CSV table of N, CA, C and O in Angstrom, one decimal:
chain,number,residue,atom,x,y,z
A,215,UNK,N,-10.8,1.8,9.6
A,215,UNK,CA,-9.5,1.3,9.6
A,215,UNK,C,-9.3,0.4,8.4
A,215,UNK,O,-10.2,-0.4,8.0
A,216,UNK,N,-8.1,0.4,7.8
A,216,UNK,CA,-7.7,-0.3,6.7
A,216,UNK,C,-6.6,-1.3,7.1
A,216,UNK,O,-5.7,-0.9,7.8
A,217,UNK,N,-6.6,-2.5,6.5
A,217,UNK,CA,-5.5,-3.4,6.7
A,217,UNK,C,-4.6,-3.3,5.5
A,217,UNK,O,-5.1,-3.5,4.4
A,218,UNK,N,-3.3,-3.1,5.7
A,218,UNK,CA,-2.4,-3.0,4.6
A,218,UNK,C,-1.5,-4.2,4.7
A,218,UNK,O,-0.9,-4.5,5.7
A,219,UNK,N,-1.4,-5.0,3.6
A,219,UNK,CA,-0.5,-6.2,3.5
A,219,UNK,C,0.6,-6.0,2.5
A,219,UNK,O,0.3,-5.5,1.4
A,220,UNK,N,1.8,-6.3,2.9
A,220,UNK,CA,3.0,-6.0,2.1
A,220,UNK,C,3.5,-7.4,1.6
A,220,UNK,O,3.6,-8.4,2.3
A,221,UNK,N,4.0,-7.3,0.3
A,221,UNK,CA,4.5,-8.5,-0.3
A,221,UNK,C,5.9,-8.2,-0.9
A,221,UNK,O,6.1,-7.0,-1.4
A,222,UNK,N,6.8,-9.1,-1.0
A,222,UNK,CA,8.1,-9.1,-1.7
A,222,UNK,C,8.9,-7.8,-1.2
A,222,UNK,O,9.1,-7.6,-0.1
A,223,UNK,N,9.3,-7.0,-2.2
A,223,UNK,CA,10.1,-5.8,-1.9
A,223,UNK,C,9.4,-4.8,-1.0
A,223,UNK,O,10.1,-4.1,-0.3
A,224,UNK,N,8.1,-4.7,-1.0
A,224,UNK,CA,7.4,-3.8,-0.1
A,224,UNK,C,7.6,-4.3,1.3
A,224,UNK,O,7.8,-3.5,2.2
A,225,UNK,N,7.5,-5.6,1.5
A,225,UNK,CA,7.7,-6.1,2.9
A,225,UNK,C,9.1,-5.9,3.3
A,225,UNK,O,9.3,-5.5,4.5
A,226,UNK,N,10.1,-6.0,2.5
A,226,UNK,CA,11.5,-5.7,2.8
A,226,UNK,C,11.6,-4.2,3.2
A,226,UNK,O,12.4,-3.9,4.1
A,227,UNK,N,11.0,-3.4,2.4
A,227,UNK,CA,11.1,-1.9,2.7
A,227,UNK,C,10.5,-1.5,4.0
A,227,UNK,O,10.8,-0.4,4.5
A,228,UNK,N,9.6,-2.3,4.6
A,228,UNK,CA,9.0,-1.9,5.9
A,228,UNK,C,9.7,-2.8,7.0
A,228,UNK,O,9.1,-2.9,8.1
A,229,UNK,N,10.8,-3.4,6.7
A,229,UNK,CA,11.5,-4.1,7.7
A,229,UNK,C,11.0,-5.5,8.0
A,229,UNK,O,11.1,-6.0,9.2
A,230,UNK,N,10.3,-6.1,7.1
A,230,UNK,CA,9.8,-7.4,7.3
A,230,UNK,C,8.4,-7.5,7.8
A,230,UNK,O,7.8,-8.6,8.0
A,231,UNK,N,7.7,-6.4,8.1
A,231,UNK,CA,6.3,-6.4,8.5
A,231,UNK,C,5.4,-6.9,7.4
A,231,UNK,O,5.5,-6.5,6.3
A,232,UNK,N,4.6,-7.9,7.8
A,232,UNK,CA,3.7,-8.4,6.7
A,232,UNK,C,2.4,-7.7,6.6
A,232,UNK,O,1.8,-7.6,5.5
A,233,UNK,N,1.9,-7.0,7.7
A,233,UNK,CA,0.7,-6.3,7.6
A,233,UNK,C,0.6,-5.3,8.7
A,233,UNK,O,1.3,-5.4,9.8
A,234,UNK,N,-0.2,-4.2,8.5
A,234,UNK,CA,-0.4,-3.2,9.6
A,234,UNK,C,-1.7,-2.5,9.3
A,234,UNK,O,-2.3,-2.6,8.2
A,235,UNK,N,-2.2,-1.8,10.3
A,235,UNK,CA,-3.4,-1.0,10.2
A,235,UNK,C,-3.1,0.4,9.8
A,235,UNK,O,-2.1,0.9,10.2
A,236,UNK,N,-4.0,1.1,9.1
A,236,UNK,CA,-3.9,2.5,8.7
A,236,UNK,C,-5.2,3.1,8.5
A,236,UNK,O,-6.2,2.3,8.3
A,237,UNK,N,-5.3,4.4,8.6
A,237,UNK,CA,-6.5,5.1,8.2
A,237,UNK,C,-6.2,6.1,7.1
A,237,UNK,O,-5.3,6.9,7.2
A,238,UNK,N,-6.9,5.9,6.0
A,238,UNK,CA,-6.7,6.8,4.8
A,238,UNK,C,-8.0,6.9,4.1
A,238,UNK,O,-8.8,5.9,4.0
A,239,UNK,N,-8.3,8.0,3.5
A,239,UNK,CA,-9.5,8.2,2.7
A,239,UNK,C,-9.4,7.7,1.3
A,239,UNK,O,-10.4,7.4,0.7
A,240,UNK,N,-8.2,7.7,0.7
A,240,UNK,CA,-8.0,7.2,-0.6
A,240,UNK,C,-6.6,6.5,-0.7
A,240,UNK,O,-5.8,6.5,0.2
A,241,UNK,N,-6.4,5.8,-1.8
A,241,UNK,CA,-5.1,5.1,-2.0
A,241,UNK,C,-4.0,6.1,-2.1
A,241,UNK,O,-2.9,5.9,-1.5
A,242,UNK,N,-4.2,7.3,-2.7
A,242,UNK,CA,-3.2,8.3,-2.7
A,242,UNK,C,-2.8,8.8,-1.3
A,242,UNK,O,-1.6,8.9,-0.9
A,243,UNK,N,-3.8,9.0,-0.5
A,243,UNK,CA,-3.6,9.4,0.9
A,243,UNK,C,-2.9,8.3,1.7
A,243,UNK,O,-2.0,8.5,2.5
A,244,UNK,N,-3.2,7.0,1.4
A,244,UNK,CA,-2.6,5.9,2.0
A,244,UNK,C,-1.1,5.8,1.7
A,244,UNK,O,-0.2,5.6,2.5
A,245,UNK,N,-0.8,6.1,0.4
A,245,UNK,CA,0.6,6.1,-0.1
A,245,UNK,C,1.4,7.2,0.7
A,245,UNK,O,2.5,6.9,1.1
A,246,UNK,N,0.8,8.3,0.8
A,246,UNK,CA,1.5,9.4,1.5
A,246,UNK,C,1.7,9.1,3.0
A,246,UNK,O,2.8,9.3,3.5
A,247,UNK,N,0.7,8.5,3.6
A,247,UNK,CA,0.8,8.1,5.0
A,247,UNK,C,1.9,7.1,5.2
A,247,UNK,O,2.7,7.2,6.1
A,248,UNK,N,1.9,6.0,4.4
A,248,UNK,CA,2.9,5.0,4.5
A,248,UNK,C,4.3,5.4,4.3
A,248,UNK,O,5.2,5.0,4.9
A,249,UNK,N,4.4,6.3,3.3
A,249,UNK,CA,5.8,6.9,3.0
A,249,UNK,C,6.3,7.7,4.2
A,249,UNK,O,7.4,7.6,4.6
A,250,UNK,N,5.4,8.5,4.8
A,250,UNK,CA,5.8,9.2,6.0
A,250,UNK,C,6.1,8.3,7.2
A,250,UNK,O,7.1,8.5,7.9
A,251,UNK,N,5.4,7.2,7.3
A,251,UNK,CA,5.5,6.3,8.4
A,251,UNK,C,6.8,5.5,8.3
A,251,UNK,O,7.5,5.2,9.2
A,252,UNK,N,7.2,5.0,7.0
A,252,UNK,CA,8.3,4.1,6.8
A,252,UNK,C,9.5,4.7,6.1
A,252,UNK,O,10.5,4.0,6.0
A,253,UNK,N,9.3,5.8,5.5
A,253,UNK,CA,10.5,6.4,4.8
A,253,UNK,C,10.5,6.3,3.3
A,253,UNK,O,9.6,5.6,2.7
A,254,UNK,N,11.5,6.9,2.7
A,254,UNK,CA,11.5,7.1,1.3
A,254,UNK,C,11.8,5.7,0.6
A,254,UNK,O,11.4,5.6,-0.6
A,255,UNK,N,12.4,4.8,1.2
A,255,UNK,CA,12.6,3.5,0.6
A,255,UNK,C,11.3,2.9,0.2
A,255,UNK,O,11.1,2.4,-0.9
A,256,UNK,N,10.3,2.9,1.2
A,256,UNK,CA,9.0,2.4,0.8
A,256,UNK,C,8.3,3.3,-0.2
A,256,UNK,O,7.6,2.8,-1.1
A,257,UNK,N,8.5,4.6,-0.1
A,257,UNK,CA,7.9,5.5,-1.0
A,257,UNK,C,8.3,5.2,-2.5
A,257,UNK,O,7.5,5.2,-3.4
A,258,UNK,N,9.6,4.8,-2.7
A,258,UNK,CA,10.0,4.4,-4.0
A,258,UNK,C,9.3,3.1,-4.5
A,258,UNK,O,8.9,3.0,-5.7
A,259,UNK,N,9.1,2.2,-3.6
A,259,UNK,CA,8.4,1.0,-4.0
A,259,UNK,C,7.0,1.3,-4.3
A,259,UNK,O,6.4,0.8,-5.3
A,260,UNK,N,6.3,2.1,-3.5
A,260,UNK,CA,4.9,2.4,-3.7
A,260,UNK,C,4.7,3.1,-5.1
A,260,UNK,O,3.6,3.0,-5.7
A,261,UNK,N,5.7,3.9,-5.6
A,261,UNK,CA,5.5,4.6,-6.8
A,261,UNK,C,5.3,3.6,-8.0
A,261,UNK,O,4.6,3.9,-8.9
A,262,UNK,N,5.9,2.4,-7.9
A,262,UNK,CA,5.7,1.5,-9.0
A,262,UNK,C,4.9,0.3,-8.7
A,262,UNK,O,4.7,-0.6,-9.5
A,263,UNK,N,4.3,0.2,-7.5
A,263,UNK,CA,3.6,-0.9,-7.0
A,263,UNK,C,2.2,-0.9,-7.6
A,263,UNK,O,1.6,0.1,-8.1
A,264,UNK,N,1.6,-2.1,-7.6
A,264,UNK,CA,0.2,-2.4,-8.0
A,264,UNK,C,-0.5,-2.6,-6.6
A,264,UNK,O,0.1,-3.0,-5.7
A,265,UNK,N,-1.8,-2.3,-6.6
A,265,UNK,CA,-2.6,-2.4,-5.4
A,265,UNK,C,-3.9,-3.2,-5.7
A,265,UNK,O,-4.5,-3.0,-6.7
A,266,UNK,N,-4.1,-4.1,-4.7
A,266,UNK,CA,-5.4,-4.8,-4.7
A,266,UNK,C,-6.2,-4.3,-3.5
A,266,UNK,O,-5.7,-4.2,-2.4
A,267,UNK,N,-7.5,-4.0,-3.8
A,267,UNK,CA,-8.4,-3.6,-2.7
A,267,UNK,C,-9.4,-4.7,-2.6
A,267,UNK,O,-10.2,-4.9,-3.5
A,268,UNK,N,-9.4,-5.4,-1.4
A,268,UNK,CA,-10.2,-6.6,-1.2
A,268,UNK,C,-10.1,-7.5,-2.4
A,268,UNK,O,-11.1,-8.0,-2.9
A,269,UNK,N,-8.9,-7.7,-2.9
A,269,UNK,CA,-8.7,-8.7,-4.0
A,269,UNK,C,-8.9,-8.2,-5.4
A,269,UNK,O,-8.6,-9.0,-6.3
A,270,UNK,N,-9.3,-7.0,-5.6
A,270,UNK,CA,-9.5,-6.4,-6.9
A,270,UNK,C,-8.5,-5.4,-7.2
A,270,UNK,O,-8.2,-4.5,-6.4
A,271,UNK,N,-8.0,-5.4,-8.4
A,271,UNK,CA,-7.0,-4.4,-8.9
A,271,UNK,C,-7.6,-3.0,-8.8
A,271,UNK,O,-8.7,-2.8,-9.2
A,272,UNK,N,-6.8,-2.1,-8.2
A,272,UNK,CA,-7.3,-0.7,-8.1
A,272,UNK,C,-6.3,0.2,-8.8
A,272,UNK,O,-5.1,0.3,-8.4
A,273,UNK,N,-6.8,0.9,-9.8
A,273,UNK,CA,-6.0,1.9,-10.5
A,273,UNK,C,-6.3,3.3,-10.2
A,273,UNK,O,-5.6,4.2,-10.6
A,274,UNK,N,-7.4,3.6,-9.5
A,274,UNK,CA,-7.9,4.9,-9.2
A,274,UNK,C,-7.3,5.3,-7.8
A,274,UNK,O,-7.9,4.9,-6.8
A,275,UNK,N,-6.3,6.0,-7.8
A,275,UNK,CA,-5.6,6.4,-6.5
A,275,UNK,C,-6.3,7.5,-5.8
A,275,UNK,O,-6.0,7.8,-4.7
A,276,UNK,N,-7.3,8.2,-6.5
A,276,UNK,CA,-8.1,9.2,-5.8
A,276,UNK,C,-9.4,8.7,-5.3
A,276,UNK,O,-10.0,9.4,-4.5
A,277,UNK,N,-9.8,7.5,-5.7
A,277,UNK,CA,-11.1,7.0,-5.3
A,277,UNK,C,-11.1,6.7,-3.8
A,277,UNK,O,-10.1,6.4,-3.2
A,278,UNK,N,-12.3,6.7,-3.2
A,278,UNK,CA,-12.4,6.5,-1.7
A,278,UNK,C,-12.1,5.1,-1.3
A,278,UNK,O,-12.4,4.1,-2.1
A,279,UNK,N,-11.5,4.9,-0.2
A,279,UNK,CA,-11.2,3.6,0.4
A,279,UNK,C,-12.2,3.4,1.6
A,279,UNK,O,-12.1,4.1,2.6
A,280,UNK,N,-13.2,2.5,1.4
A,280,UNK,CA,-14.1,2.3,2.6
A,280,UNK,C,-13.4,1.7,3.8
A,280,UNK,O,-12.4,1.0,3.6
A,281,UNK,N,-13.9,2.0,4.9
A,281,UNK,CA,-13.3,1.4,6.2
A,281,UNK,C,-13.5,-0.1,6.1
A,281,UNK,O,-14.4,-0.7,5.5
A,282,UNK,N,-12.5,-0.8,6.6
A,282,UNK,CA,-12.6,-2.3,6.7
A,282,UNK,C,-12.0,-3.0,5.5
A,282,UNK,O,-11.9,-4.3,5.6
A,283,UNK,N,-11.5,-2.3,4.5
A,283,UNK,CA,-11.0,-3.0,3.3
A,283,UNK,C,-9.5,-3.5,3.6
A,283,UNK,O,-8.9,-3.0,4.6
A,284,UNK,N,-9.1,-4.4,2.8
A,284,UNK,CA,-7.7,-4.8,2.9
A,284,UNK,C,-7.0,-4.4,1.6
A,284,UNK,O,-7.5,-4.6,0.5
A,285,UNK,N,-5.9,-3.7,1.7
A,285,UNK,CA,-5.1,-3.2,0.6
A,285,UNK,C,-3.8,-4.0,0.5
A,285,UNK,O,-3.0,-4.0,1.5
A,286,UNK,N,-3.6,-4.8,-0.6
A,286,UNK,CA,-2.4,-5.5,-0.8
A,286,UNK,C,-1.4,-4.6,-1.6
A,286,UNK,O,-1.8,-4.1,-2.7
A,287,UNK,N,-0.2,-4.5,-1.2
A,287,UNK,CA,0.8,-3.8,-1.9
A,287,UNK,C,1.7,-4.8,-2.6
A,287,UNK,O,2.4,-5.6,-2.0
A,288,UNK,N,1.7,-4.7,-4.0
A,288,UNK,CA,2.4,-5.7,-4.8
A,288,UNK,C,3.4,-4.9,-5.7
A,288,UNK,O,3.1,-4.3,-6.7
A,289,UNK,N,4.7,-4.9,-5.3
A,289,UNK,CA,5.7,-4.3,-6.1
A,289,UNK,C,6.0,-5.1,-7.3
A,289,UNK,O,5.5,-6.3,-7.4
A,290,UNK,N,6.6,-4.5,-8.4
A,290,UNK,CA,6.9,-5.3,-9.6
A,290,UNK,C,7.8,-6.5,-9.2
A,290,UNK,O,8.7,-6.4,-8.4
A,291,UNK,N,7.4,-7.7,-9.7
A,291,UNK,CA,8.2,-8.9,-9.4
A,291,UNK,C,9.2,-9.1,-10.6
A,291,UNK,O,8.8,-8.9,-11.7
A,292,UNK,N,10.3,-9.6,-10.2
A,292,UNK,CA,11.3,-9.9,-11.2
A,292,UNK,C,10.8,-11.1,-12.1
A,292,UNK,O,10.2,-12.0,-11.7
A,293,UNK,N,11.1,-10.9,-13.4
A,293,UNK,CA,10.7,-12.0,-14.4
A,293,UNK,C,9.2,-11.9,-14.7
A,293,UNK,O,8.8,-12.8,-15.4
A,294,UNK,N,8.5,-11.0,-14.3
A,294,UNK,CA,7.1,-11.0,-14.7
A,294,UNK,C,6.5,-9.7,-14.5
A,294,UNK,O,5.6,-9.1,-14.4
């Protein structure tokens, strides 16, 4: 099980939910799962978002996600 935490526009796209559990083998799989779960509005945010896996920036969307990790979804922030 993976904990997904949403920030800023990502949180707004999921209706204000700050975190939830999910099961996914990779970041790419997680993105697909979350888009199916919450709709295209979140899908658009996820396309441009940055991801932290247990606090470390993750750029490999195909790499495995170990069970028990926390994935932070960070959409682009205005002004930075």
